[in-house]
XYZ file of C-alpha atoms in Angstrom:
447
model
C 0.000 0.000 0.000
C 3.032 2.341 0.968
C 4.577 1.645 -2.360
C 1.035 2.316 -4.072
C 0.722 5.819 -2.094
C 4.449 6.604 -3.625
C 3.769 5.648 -7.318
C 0.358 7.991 -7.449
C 1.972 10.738 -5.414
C 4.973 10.629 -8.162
C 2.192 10.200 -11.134
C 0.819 13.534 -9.619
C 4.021 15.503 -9.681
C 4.567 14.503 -13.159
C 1.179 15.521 -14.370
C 1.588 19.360 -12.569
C 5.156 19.316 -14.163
C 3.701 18.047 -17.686
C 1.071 20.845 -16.860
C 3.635 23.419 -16.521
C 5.507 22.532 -19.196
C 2.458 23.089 -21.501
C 1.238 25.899 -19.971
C 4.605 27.625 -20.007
C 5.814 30.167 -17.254
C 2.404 32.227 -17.003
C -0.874 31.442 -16.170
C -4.321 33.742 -16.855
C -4.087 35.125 -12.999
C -0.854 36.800 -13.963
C -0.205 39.885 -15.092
C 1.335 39.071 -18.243
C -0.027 38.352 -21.522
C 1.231 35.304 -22.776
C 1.693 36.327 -26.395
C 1.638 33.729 -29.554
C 0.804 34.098 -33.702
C -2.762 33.945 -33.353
C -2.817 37.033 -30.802
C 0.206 39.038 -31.541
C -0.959 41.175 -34.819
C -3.759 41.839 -32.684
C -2.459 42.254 -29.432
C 0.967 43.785 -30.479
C 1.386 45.250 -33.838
C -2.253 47.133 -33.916
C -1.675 48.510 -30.433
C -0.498 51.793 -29.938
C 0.836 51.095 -26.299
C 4.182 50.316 -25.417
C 5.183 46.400 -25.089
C 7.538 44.736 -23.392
C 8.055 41.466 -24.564
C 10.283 38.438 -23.503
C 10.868 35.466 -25.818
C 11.569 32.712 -23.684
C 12.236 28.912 -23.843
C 10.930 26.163 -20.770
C 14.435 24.556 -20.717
C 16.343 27.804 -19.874
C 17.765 27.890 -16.693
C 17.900 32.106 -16.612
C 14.694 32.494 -18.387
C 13.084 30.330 -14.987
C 14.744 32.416 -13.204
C 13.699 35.544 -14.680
C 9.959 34.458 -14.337
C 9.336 35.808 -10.771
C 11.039 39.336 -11.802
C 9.095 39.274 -15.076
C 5.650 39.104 -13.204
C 6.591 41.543 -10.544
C 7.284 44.203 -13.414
C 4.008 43.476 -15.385
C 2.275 44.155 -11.772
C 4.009 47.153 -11.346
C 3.333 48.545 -14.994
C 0.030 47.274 -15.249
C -2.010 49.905 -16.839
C 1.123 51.911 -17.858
C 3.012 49.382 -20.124
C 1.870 46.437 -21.567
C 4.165 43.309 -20.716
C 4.150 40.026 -22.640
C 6.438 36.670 -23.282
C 6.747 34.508 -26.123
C 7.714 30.724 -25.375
C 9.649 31.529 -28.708
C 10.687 27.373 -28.073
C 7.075 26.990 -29.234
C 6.269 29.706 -31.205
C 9.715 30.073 -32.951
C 8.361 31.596 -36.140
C 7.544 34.934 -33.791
C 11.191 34.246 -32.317
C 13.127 34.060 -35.846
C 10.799 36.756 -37.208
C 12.278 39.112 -34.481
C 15.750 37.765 -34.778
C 15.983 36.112 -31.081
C 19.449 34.097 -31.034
C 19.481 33.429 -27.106
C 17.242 33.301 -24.571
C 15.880 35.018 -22.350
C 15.633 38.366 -25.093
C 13.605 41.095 -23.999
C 12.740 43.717 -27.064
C 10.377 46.763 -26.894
C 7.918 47.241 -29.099
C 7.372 51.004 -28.952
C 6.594 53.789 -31.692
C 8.084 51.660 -34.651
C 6.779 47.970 -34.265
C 8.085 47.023 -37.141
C 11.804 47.512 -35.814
C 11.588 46.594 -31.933
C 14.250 48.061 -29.570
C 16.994 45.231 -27.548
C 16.503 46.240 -23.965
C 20.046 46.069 -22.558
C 20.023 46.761 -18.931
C 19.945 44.328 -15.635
C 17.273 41.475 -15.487
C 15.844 42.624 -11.904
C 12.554 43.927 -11.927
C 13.369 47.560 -10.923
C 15.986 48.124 -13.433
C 13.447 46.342 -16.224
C 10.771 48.943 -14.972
C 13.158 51.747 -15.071
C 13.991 50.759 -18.649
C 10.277 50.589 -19.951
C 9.416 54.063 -18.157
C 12.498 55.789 -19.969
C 11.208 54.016 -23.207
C 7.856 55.237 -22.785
C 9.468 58.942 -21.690
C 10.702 59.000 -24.860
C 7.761 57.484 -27.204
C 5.885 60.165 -25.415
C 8.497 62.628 -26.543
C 8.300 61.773 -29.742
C 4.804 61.991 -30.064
C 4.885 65.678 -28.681
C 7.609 66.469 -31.308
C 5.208 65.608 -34.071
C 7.541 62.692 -35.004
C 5.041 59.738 -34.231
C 1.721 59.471 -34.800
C 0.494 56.444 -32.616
C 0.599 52.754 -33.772
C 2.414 52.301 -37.173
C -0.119 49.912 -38.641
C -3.414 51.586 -39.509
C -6.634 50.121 -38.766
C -8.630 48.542 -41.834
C -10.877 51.599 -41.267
C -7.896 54.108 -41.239
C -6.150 54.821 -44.202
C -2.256 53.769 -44.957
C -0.754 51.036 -43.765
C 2.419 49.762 -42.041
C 4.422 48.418 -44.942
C 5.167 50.697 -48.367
C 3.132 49.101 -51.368
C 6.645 49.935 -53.493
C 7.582 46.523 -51.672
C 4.816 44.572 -52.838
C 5.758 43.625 -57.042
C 3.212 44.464 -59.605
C 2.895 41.312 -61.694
C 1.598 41.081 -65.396
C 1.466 38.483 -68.009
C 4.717 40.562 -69.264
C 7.387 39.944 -66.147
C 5.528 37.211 -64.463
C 7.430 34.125 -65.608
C 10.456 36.732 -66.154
C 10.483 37.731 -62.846
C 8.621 34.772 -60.861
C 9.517 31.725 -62.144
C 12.627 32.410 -64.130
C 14.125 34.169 -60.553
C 15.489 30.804 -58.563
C 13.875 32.737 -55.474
C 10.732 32.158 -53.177
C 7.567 34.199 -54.187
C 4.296 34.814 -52.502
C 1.653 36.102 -55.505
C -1.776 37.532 -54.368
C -4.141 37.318 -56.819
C -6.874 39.676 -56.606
C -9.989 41.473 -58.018
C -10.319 45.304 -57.304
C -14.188 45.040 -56.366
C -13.220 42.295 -53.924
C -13.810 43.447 -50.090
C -11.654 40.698 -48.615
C -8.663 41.713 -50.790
C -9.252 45.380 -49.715
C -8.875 44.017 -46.219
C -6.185 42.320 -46.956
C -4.084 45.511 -48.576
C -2.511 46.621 -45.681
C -1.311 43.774 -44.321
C 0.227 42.430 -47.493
C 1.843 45.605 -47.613
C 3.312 45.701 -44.299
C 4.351 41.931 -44.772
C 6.122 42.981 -48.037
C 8.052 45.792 -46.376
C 9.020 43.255 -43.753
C 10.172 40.316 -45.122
C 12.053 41.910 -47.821
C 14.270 43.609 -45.229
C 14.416 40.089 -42.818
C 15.519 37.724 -45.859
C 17.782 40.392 -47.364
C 15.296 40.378 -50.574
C 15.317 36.248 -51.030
C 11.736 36.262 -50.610
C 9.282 38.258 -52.436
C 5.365 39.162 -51.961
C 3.471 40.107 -55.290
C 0.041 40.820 -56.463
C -1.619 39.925 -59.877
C -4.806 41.690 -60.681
C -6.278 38.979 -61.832
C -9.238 40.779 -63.646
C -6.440 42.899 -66.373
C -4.442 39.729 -66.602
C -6.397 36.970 -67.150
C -4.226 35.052 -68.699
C -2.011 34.500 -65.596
C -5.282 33.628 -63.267
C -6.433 30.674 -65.637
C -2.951 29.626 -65.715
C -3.420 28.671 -62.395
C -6.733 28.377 -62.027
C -7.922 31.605 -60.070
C -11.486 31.116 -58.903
C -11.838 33.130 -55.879
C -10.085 36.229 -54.594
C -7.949 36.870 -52.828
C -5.899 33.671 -53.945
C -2.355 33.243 -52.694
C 0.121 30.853 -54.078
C 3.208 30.059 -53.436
C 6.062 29.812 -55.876
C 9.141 27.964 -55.645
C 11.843 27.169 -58.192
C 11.116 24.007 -60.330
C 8.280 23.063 -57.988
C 4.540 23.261 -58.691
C 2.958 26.396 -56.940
C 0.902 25.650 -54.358
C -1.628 27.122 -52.293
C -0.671 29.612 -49.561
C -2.432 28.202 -46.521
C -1.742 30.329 -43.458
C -3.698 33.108 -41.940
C -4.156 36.309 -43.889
C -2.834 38.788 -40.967
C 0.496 40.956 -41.085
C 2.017 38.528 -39.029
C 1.124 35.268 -40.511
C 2.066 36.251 -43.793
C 5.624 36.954 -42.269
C 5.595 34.062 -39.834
C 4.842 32.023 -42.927
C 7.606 33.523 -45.636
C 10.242 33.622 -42.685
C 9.189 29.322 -42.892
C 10.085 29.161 -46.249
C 13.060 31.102 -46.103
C 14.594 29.069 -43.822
C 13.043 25.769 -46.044
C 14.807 27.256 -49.530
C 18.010 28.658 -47.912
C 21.240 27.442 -48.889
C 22.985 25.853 -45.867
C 25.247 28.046 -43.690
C 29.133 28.055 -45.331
C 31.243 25.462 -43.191
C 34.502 27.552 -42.973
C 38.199 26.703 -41.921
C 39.604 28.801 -38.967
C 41.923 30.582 -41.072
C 42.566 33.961 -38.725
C 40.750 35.596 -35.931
C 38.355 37.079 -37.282
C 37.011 34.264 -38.756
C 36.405 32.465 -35.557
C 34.987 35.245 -33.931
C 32.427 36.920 -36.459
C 30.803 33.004 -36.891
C 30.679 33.359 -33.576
C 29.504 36.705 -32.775
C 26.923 36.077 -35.615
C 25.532 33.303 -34.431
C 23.911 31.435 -31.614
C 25.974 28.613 -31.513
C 29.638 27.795 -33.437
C 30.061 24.309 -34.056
C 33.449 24.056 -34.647
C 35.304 20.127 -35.604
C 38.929 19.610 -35.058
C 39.608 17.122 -37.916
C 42.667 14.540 -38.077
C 45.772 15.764 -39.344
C 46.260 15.321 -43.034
C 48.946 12.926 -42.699
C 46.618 10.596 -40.963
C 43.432 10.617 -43.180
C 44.641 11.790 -46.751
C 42.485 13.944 -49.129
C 39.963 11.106 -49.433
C 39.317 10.630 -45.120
C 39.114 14.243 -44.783
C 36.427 15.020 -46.974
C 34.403 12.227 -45.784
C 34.728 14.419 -42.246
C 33.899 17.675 -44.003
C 30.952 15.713 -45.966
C 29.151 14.307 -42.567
C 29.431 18.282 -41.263
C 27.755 19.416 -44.370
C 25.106 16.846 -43.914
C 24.527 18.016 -40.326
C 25.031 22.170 -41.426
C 22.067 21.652 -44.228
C 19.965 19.588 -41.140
C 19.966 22.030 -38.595
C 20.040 25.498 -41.324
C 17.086 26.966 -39.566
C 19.289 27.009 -36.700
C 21.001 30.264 -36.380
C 24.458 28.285 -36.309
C 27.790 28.620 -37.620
C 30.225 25.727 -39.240
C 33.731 26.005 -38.331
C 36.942 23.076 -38.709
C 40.772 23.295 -38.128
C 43.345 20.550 -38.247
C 44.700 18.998 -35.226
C 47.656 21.030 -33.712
C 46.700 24.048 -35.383
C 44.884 25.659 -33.256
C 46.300 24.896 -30.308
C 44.930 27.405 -28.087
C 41.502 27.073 -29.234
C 41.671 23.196 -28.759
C 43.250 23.715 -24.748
C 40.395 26.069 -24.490
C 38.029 23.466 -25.232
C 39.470 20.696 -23.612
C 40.499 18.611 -26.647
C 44.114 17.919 -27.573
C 46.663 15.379 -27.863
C 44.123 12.913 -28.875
C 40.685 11.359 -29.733
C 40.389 13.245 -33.415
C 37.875 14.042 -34.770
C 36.475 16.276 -32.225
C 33.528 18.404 -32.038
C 32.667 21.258 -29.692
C 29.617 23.468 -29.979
C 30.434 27.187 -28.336
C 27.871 29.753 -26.994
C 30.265 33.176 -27.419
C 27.424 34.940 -25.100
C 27.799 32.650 -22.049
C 31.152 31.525 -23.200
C 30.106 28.162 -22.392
C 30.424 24.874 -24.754
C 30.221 21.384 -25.091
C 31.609 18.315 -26.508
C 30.514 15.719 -28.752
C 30.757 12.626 -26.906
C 29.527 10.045 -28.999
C 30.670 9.144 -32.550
C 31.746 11.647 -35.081
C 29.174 10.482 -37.524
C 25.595 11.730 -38.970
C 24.237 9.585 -36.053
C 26.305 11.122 -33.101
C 26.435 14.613 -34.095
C 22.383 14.581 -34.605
C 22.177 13.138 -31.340
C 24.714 15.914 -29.656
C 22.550 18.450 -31.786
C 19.558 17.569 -30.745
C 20.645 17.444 -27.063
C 21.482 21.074 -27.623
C 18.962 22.488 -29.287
C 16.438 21.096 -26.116
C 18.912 22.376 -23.218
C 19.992 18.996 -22.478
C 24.116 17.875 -22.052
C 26.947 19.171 -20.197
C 28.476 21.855 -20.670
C 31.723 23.937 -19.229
C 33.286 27.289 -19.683
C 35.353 28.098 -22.297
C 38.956 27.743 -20.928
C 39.908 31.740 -19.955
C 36.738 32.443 -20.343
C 36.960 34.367 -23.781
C 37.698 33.502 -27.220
C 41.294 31.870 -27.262
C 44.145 33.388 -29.577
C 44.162 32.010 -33.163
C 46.991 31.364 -35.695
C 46.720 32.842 -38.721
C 47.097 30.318 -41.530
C 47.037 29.156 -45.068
C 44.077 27.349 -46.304
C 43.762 23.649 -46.746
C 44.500 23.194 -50.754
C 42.557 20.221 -51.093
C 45.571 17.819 -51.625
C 46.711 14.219 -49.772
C 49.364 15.683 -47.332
C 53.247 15.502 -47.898
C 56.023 14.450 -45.656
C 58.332 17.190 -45.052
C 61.959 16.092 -47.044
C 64.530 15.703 -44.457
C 68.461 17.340 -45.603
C 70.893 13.996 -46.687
C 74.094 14.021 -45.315
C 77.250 13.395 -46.939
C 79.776 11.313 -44.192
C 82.343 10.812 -46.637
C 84.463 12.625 -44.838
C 83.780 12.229 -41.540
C 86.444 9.529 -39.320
C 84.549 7.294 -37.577
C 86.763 5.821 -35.235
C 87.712 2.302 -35.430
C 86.700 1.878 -31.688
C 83.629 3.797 -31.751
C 80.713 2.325 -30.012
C 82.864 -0.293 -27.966
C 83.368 -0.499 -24.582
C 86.254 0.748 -22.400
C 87.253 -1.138 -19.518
């Protein structure tokens, strides 16, 4: 019976904890508005308060312990400043949208919501309430000055809108397949009829999404609109029967229907998707210099740098098959905001003490985090199998990890690139001993 009482009071802790997990850090009693894609147009973009939002993931140790600080500040701003959180873990079409590389990230959303502020001071709840009163000292400035006029996305009933309709591509049956489907890039085509009230509606925010997701894929992704009743030619191409209609296009695939929600928001949650489905894998580099250890990573979440077998040992042929199984793993985990790095055993010796590898056990695999200055190690096989698993561990919080030896970035040697080639062993000087006397006694022993 005791051991009964045990298992159900266990089965009960579980269920709160699975509870919690699903429920994430904040519940309807507290003061903060949990935040997601079906609320945040509404709640965020079309607001013309002041946000503070965190983007957050269960697994992180400082965003748990943020959580009581977090609630005390939404108490104390509550009717002042809006505060939110995004479980960006869940949600992390909001989180890439908005650039978050680590977590906890706090951004303001204030006069510009389109281009939301980093807030850089102390994660205590008096120094995060100081920050959003100074932010909301100056939107309020601002406003006085003339230079803001309230939200920046208008209301369907307002006129204007939050994006620039420049952004959004007129297409004809002239530069459609010139510009569309001969481009290699992503495209999202509205096709609409000028009498049509839903495609009215729909103006605004397919102008705001245009303006956005032009400048978050650097112009690899590209919203357009047909008017289907001039250029009817293009609509029973592909079968137009109702408007709006939105299709996407993608090179040498059939276009298919654009099924996500018609909101500013969506339609960026839903390009920023296919961005990261059509991009090219990140470059896997060589540490050549410095610089190239520390802008991968400075740029990106996490540098997964391999410390490959000297060339000597594996040949041309062995080392590729290294540099093919990182590849493999670098095109796997692209919608990670990762970096690819590889030197050669004895290198880089600094950066392999730093790391705890050296001497031995090649190939080796570390993955850093330049913000904490923490990493970890592979520990299983240096294969598609074991770095997946090691991966995967990371990208959930789970493994070990330890500070990076110094605690900053170790001094690099700057080097020539690998040229490709089976290695060579270094030609040793022949000596001529014509001429030397050996003596006849040499190497016997004196009594």
């Amino acid at each position: 019976r005791g051991a009964q009482g045990t298992m159900r009071l266990l089965l009960a802790l579980l269920g709160c904890s699975l509870v919690f997990m699903v429920q994430g850090f904040y519940s309807a009693s507290d003061d903060v508005v949990e935040l997601n894609p079906s609320n945040f147009n509404r709640e965020v973009l079309q607001s013309d308060s002041l946000w503070l939002i965190e983007f957050y993931a269960p697994w992180c140790g400082h965003c748990q312990s943020l959580t009581a600080d977090w609630k005390k500040t939404a108490t104390a701003l509550k009717g002042i400043v809006k505060v939110g959180a995004v479980d960006a873990d869940q949600h992390n079409s909001l989180g890439g949208q908005y650039s978050v590389k680590g977590f906890p990230t706090i951004k303001i959303f204030g006069a510009n919501k389109n281009k939301p502020d980093d807030y850089q001071g102390g994660r205590n709840s008096q120094a995060i309430v100081d920050g959003a009163l100074n932010a909301l000292h100056t939107l309020v400035k601002d406003r006085m000055s003339g230079r803001s006029g309230g939200s920046d996305y208008s209301r369907q009933s307002g006129g204007g809108g939050g994006g620039s309709k420049k952004d959004v591509v007129e297409l004809t049956d002239d530069n459609f397949d010139r510009l569309v489907l001969n481009s290699g890039e992503v495209w999202l085509v509205e096709f609409f009829a000028p009498w049509c009230g839903h495609c009215k509606s729909l103006e605004p925010e397919w102008a705001a999404a245009a303006s956005a997701v032009k400048e978050q894929t650097k112009d690899k992704v590209h919203l357009g609109a047909v008017d289907a009743t001039v250029h009817q030619g293009l609509a029973s191409r592909y079968g137009i029967r109702g408007f709006p209609t939105i299709k996407i296009f993608k090179k040498g695939e059939e276009p298919e229907d654009y099924q996500g929600g018609r909101t500013r928001g969506d339609i960026i949650a839903g390009a920023l998707d296919l961005f990261s489905d059509n991009a090219a894998p990140p470059e896997l580099l060589e540490i050549l210099n410095a610089d190239v250890l520390k802008k991968t990573c400075d740029d990106y979440q996490l540098c997964v740098i391999a410390v490959l077998p000297h060339i000597l040992d594996t040949g041309a042929a062995g080392r590729n098959g290294y540099l093919e199984v990182m590849m493999k793993m670098a095109e796997k985990y692209k919608k990670k905001m990762w970096g690819w790095l590889w030197t050669e055993a004895g290198v880089q010796m600094e950066l392999e003490a730093s790391l705890g590898i050296g001497g031995f056990g090649y190939p080796a695999m570390a993955a850093i985090n330049a913000r904490k200055m923490k990493f970890a190690l592979l520990k299983g096989s240096f294969s598609e199998t074991g770095i997946h698993e090691f991966l995967r561990d990371l990208s959930v919080g789970r493994g070990s990890t330890a500070t990076v030896g110094g605690g900053a970035l170790p001094n690099i040697n700057s080097i020539e690139a690998w040229d490709g080639k089976d290695g060579e062993l270094p030609v040793e000087d022949d000596y001529d001993l014509s001429d030397v006397d050996l003596d006849d006694n040499f190497g016997k022993d004196e009594l």
